Amino acid sequence: MRRYRFTLPCGQVAEYRHLDILHDALVTAWITQGIPAEQVLGFAARPWNFAALGFHRGKTGRAHTLVVTTLDPELANALDRMRPEDIRYARARTGETVEFGGGRKTEDTSPLAPRQGVLSVLLLSPLILRSPDRRWYSDLGQVDLDTPINTRLSRLAGRPVALQVRADSLYLRANPRHSVLVSLKDGSDGKSSFVIGMQAPLVLTGRDEDLRLAWYAGLGEKTRSGFGCIGAFERGLGR
């Protein structure tokens, strides 16, 4: 298990209109470190997760930091070697570029103490969950979080995972509209694909090994596409 932050120099940002260009820049970095593309792309890819930290102005995102994490031992070794300058991508069709050269790399260690049993977290990237009829959930107060989150984590761990996941009820009351629409990519036909995610502070309760798994694996669906990455509440977003 490994987790790092790649941060651009103060005042610099990577601009993007669709989240997939940041994903593609990280895929380039994995491949640069010798990981075959099929191990980080597609249905059979190994587990990894990321979040883009920054802000939006209109339809343009500006990321100053990428949080990148993985459970997989081989990907963890590659992440140890990965350099900020490996994270790059140029898209000929749109002229967009992403380049993290000149940035710094810092380890984002687990905040868990032994037998802690509970972890308060921020969603560094939106949580994505779908209903049985495949609709995107948009209200954390109306979702059974335990079942879908534990089902995915159990599949990744190869053992039962039994976390209790609760959204901060006061936050939900003050922010009833806490869903966000995220543009994933711009298709060749000019139509954008998007997903609906949710953002709110969460409290995770359970065994230490399950909490540690969530820290490195992320929560919910589409984690390899940049969703469900969590951060320690007491650390804030940081830079």
XYZ file of C-alpha atoms in Angstrom:
239
model
C 0.000 0.000 0.000
C 1.316 3.416 -0.956
C -0.030 6.945 -1.148
C 1.670 10.142 -2.333
C 0.877 13.773 -3.144
C 2.340 15.415 -6.233
C 2.168 19.191 -5.811
C 3.012 21.913 -8.308
C 5.081 24.946 -7.207
C 3.101 27.672 -5.462
C 1.091 29.697 -7.957
C 1.125 27.017 -10.669
C -1.874 24.866 -11.633
C -2.753 22.259 -14.224
C -5.859 23.338 -16.125
C -8.394 20.794 -17.382
C -11.921 20.760 -18.766
C -12.535 17.029 -18.374
C -11.236 14.791 -15.605
C -10.003 12.118 -18.006
C -6.947 14.159 -19.046
C -5.608 13.947 -15.464
C -6.337 10.225 -15.493
C -4.461 9.872 -18.794
C -1.501 11.833 -17.408
C -1.281 9.373 -14.509
C -1.585 6.397 -16.858
C 1.407 7.857 -18.727
C 3.288 7.993 -15.420
C 2.471 4.350 -14.599
C 3.618 3.238 -18.049
C 6.808 5.313 -17.731
C 7.581 3.292 -14.599
C 7.201 0.004 -16.472
C 3.590 -0.902 -15.667
C 1.765 -2.431 -18.679
C -1.234 -0.377 -19.789
C -3.679 -3.238 -19.167
C -2.729 -3.218 -15.470
C -3.956 0.365 -14.985
C -6.653 0.597 -17.670
C -9.851 -1.339 -18.285
C -12.021 -3.789 -16.408
C -9.154 -6.039 -15.280
C -6.882 -3.202 -14.093
C -5.317 -3.345 -10.658
C -6.712 -1.057 -7.920
C -5.514 2.527 -7.778
C -7.178 5.814 -6.904
C -6.521 9.519 -7.270
C -7.931 12.937 -6.463
C -7.266 16.335 -7.994
C -7.039 19.114 -5.408
C -7.674 22.675 -6.503
C -10.656 24.692 -7.666
C -12.928 25.438 -10.616
C -13.645 28.625 -12.484
C -16.594 28.113 -14.732
C -16.089 24.875 -16.638
C -12.319 24.827 -16.182
C -10.663 22.932 -13.350
C -7.342 24.016 -11.890
C -5.422 21.345 -9.994
C -2.401 22.169 -7.850
C -2.051 18.675 -6.309
C -2.736 15.078 -7.305
C -3.197 12.507 -4.537
C -2.336 9.049 -5.907
C -2.789 5.815 -3.966
C -2.825 2.055 -4.507
C -3.249 -1.259 -2.701
C -1.387 -3.321 -5.265
C 2.231 -4.295 -4.390
C 3.566 -3.911 -7.946
C 1.828 -0.575 -8.449
C 3.066 0.491 -5.001
C 6.662 -0.133 -6.070
C 6.073 1.863 -9.257
C 4.483 4.676 -7.232
C 7.585 4.769 -5.019
C 9.654 5.413 -8.155
C 7.188 7.759 -9.879
C 8.423 11.332 -10.375
C 6.359 14.490 -10.830
C 7.763 14.878 -14.366
C 6.337 11.442 -15.271
C 2.819 12.891 -14.898
C 2.184 14.456 -18.282
C -0.160 14.235 -21.229
C -0.810 16.188 -24.423
C -4.097 15.731 -26.283
C -3.674 16.527 -29.974
C -7.399 16.759 -30.712
C -8.028 19.601 -28.252
C -4.554 21.024 -27.687
C -4.824 20.437 -23.914
C -1.705 19.589 -21.939
C -0.992 18.480 -18.367
C 2.527 18.657 -16.957
C 3.591 18.172 -13.313
C 7.324 18.564 -13.917
C 8.926 20.833 -11.333
C 6.495 19.719 -8.654
C 7.325 18.006 -5.390
C 6.387 14.534 -4.161
C 5.465 13.828 -0.530
C 4.183 10.673 1.127
C 0.594 10.928 2.381
C 0.800 8.558 5.332
C -2.119 6.831 7.019
C -3.568 8.863 9.917
C -4.629 5.731 11.804
C -3.328 4.945 15.279
C -3.473 1.347 16.603
C -6.961 0.245 17.657
C -8.376 3.619 16.662
C -11.613 2.128 15.367
C -12.961 5.330 13.811
C -11.830 7.723 11.090
C -13.344 11.105 10.214
C -12.702 11.908 6.561
C -13.251 14.453 3.832
C -14.023 13.349 0.316
C -11.095 14.711 -1.686
C -12.950 13.626 -4.809
C -16.706 12.996 -5.116
C -18.218 9.707 -4.024
C -19.913 7.856 -6.879
C -22.662 5.324 -6.167
C -25.437 3.968 -8.366
C -28.840 2.601 -7.478
C -29.928 -0.923 -8.534
C -31.525 0.616 -11.641
C -28.145 2.262 -12.462
C -29.103 5.842 -11.641
C -26.527 8.047 -9.935
C -27.316 8.781 -6.304
C -27.282 12.486 -5.442
C -28.229 12.594 -1.728
C -26.025 10.941 0.879
C -28.823 11.126 3.423
C -30.946 8.740 1.377
C -28.331 6.104 0.548
C -27.388 2.901 2.345
C -23.651 3.572 2.234
C -22.503 0.432 4.041
C -23.615 -2.173 1.500
C -22.109 -0.841 -1.760
C -18.925 0.419 -0.111
C -18.285 -2.805 1.821
C -19.134 -4.962 -1.182
C -16.463 -3.319 -3.323
C -13.845 -3.237 -0.557
C -14.504 -6.903 0.249
C -13.930 -7.789 -3.400
C -10.631 -5.902 -3.437
C -9.429 -7.364 -0.140
C -10.573 -10.932 -0.808
C -12.181 -11.020 2.653
C -15.280 -9.606 4.348
C -15.107 -5.876 5.103
C -17.625 -4.462 7.590
C -17.302 -0.693 7.856
C -20.067 1.572 9.059
C -20.130 4.688 6.879
C -22.123 7.698 8.044
C -22.369 11.156 6.498
C -22.184 14.165 8.823
C -25.881 14.877 9.445
C -25.361 18.547 10.373
C -23.448 19.112 7.147
C -26.241 17.497 5.137
C -28.823 19.652 6.866
C -26.856 22.811 6.097
C -25.993 21.642 2.572
C -28.973 19.690 1.227
C -27.624 20.138 -2.310
C -24.251 18.418 -1.986
C -24.164 16.609 -5.323
C -21.751 17.654 -8.075
C -21.794 16.993 -11.799
C -18.359 15.967 -13.043
C -17.446 16.024 -16.725
C -15.475 12.868 -17.449
C -14.502 13.286 -21.080
C -15.329 14.964 -24.356
C -16.224 12.402 -27.006
C -15.136 12.555 -30.634
C -18.752 13.388 -31.522
C -18.563 16.528 -29.389
C -20.780 15.122 -26.641
C -19.463 15.099 -23.081
C -19.986 12.202 -20.688
C -20.530 12.977 -17.034
C -21.318 11.415 -13.676
C -23.030 12.740 -10.560
C -21.062 12.481 -7.335
C -21.627 13.496 -3.733
C -19.382 15.397 -1.315
C -19.705 15.630 2.462
C -17.657 14.740 5.551
C -17.951 11.060 6.508
C -17.286 9.023 9.643
C -15.959 5.486 9.095
C -16.153 2.988 11.953
C -14.692 -0.511 11.975
C -11.591 -2.645 12.319
C -8.201 -1.029 11.782
C -7.476 -3.194 8.739
C -10.764 -2.151 7.128
C -10.146 1.541 7.804
C -6.630 1.262 6.375
C -8.027 -0.460 3.303
C -10.458 2.419 2.733
C -7.635 4.972 3.106
C -5.611 3.384 0.309
C -8.409 2.027 -1.910
C -10.969 4.834 -1.864
C -14.729 4.453 -1.584
C -17.464 3.720 -4.107
C -17.282 3.352 -7.867
C -14.906 4.678 -10.543
C -12.020 5.098 -8.133
C -9.439 4.647 -10.923
C -11.145 7.518 -12.765
C -10.594 9.927 -9.878
C -13.498 9.411 -7.474
C -13.972 8.377 -3.842
C -10.525 9.374 -2.573
C -10.646 10.249 1.121
C -8.514 12.505 3.316
C -8.170 12.856 7.071
C -10.570 15.484 8.417
C -8.062 16.883 10.881
C -5.509 17.455 8.090
C -7.923 19.358 5.868
C -7.238 19.590 2.152
C -3.678 20.796 2.510
C -1.563 21.739 -0.451
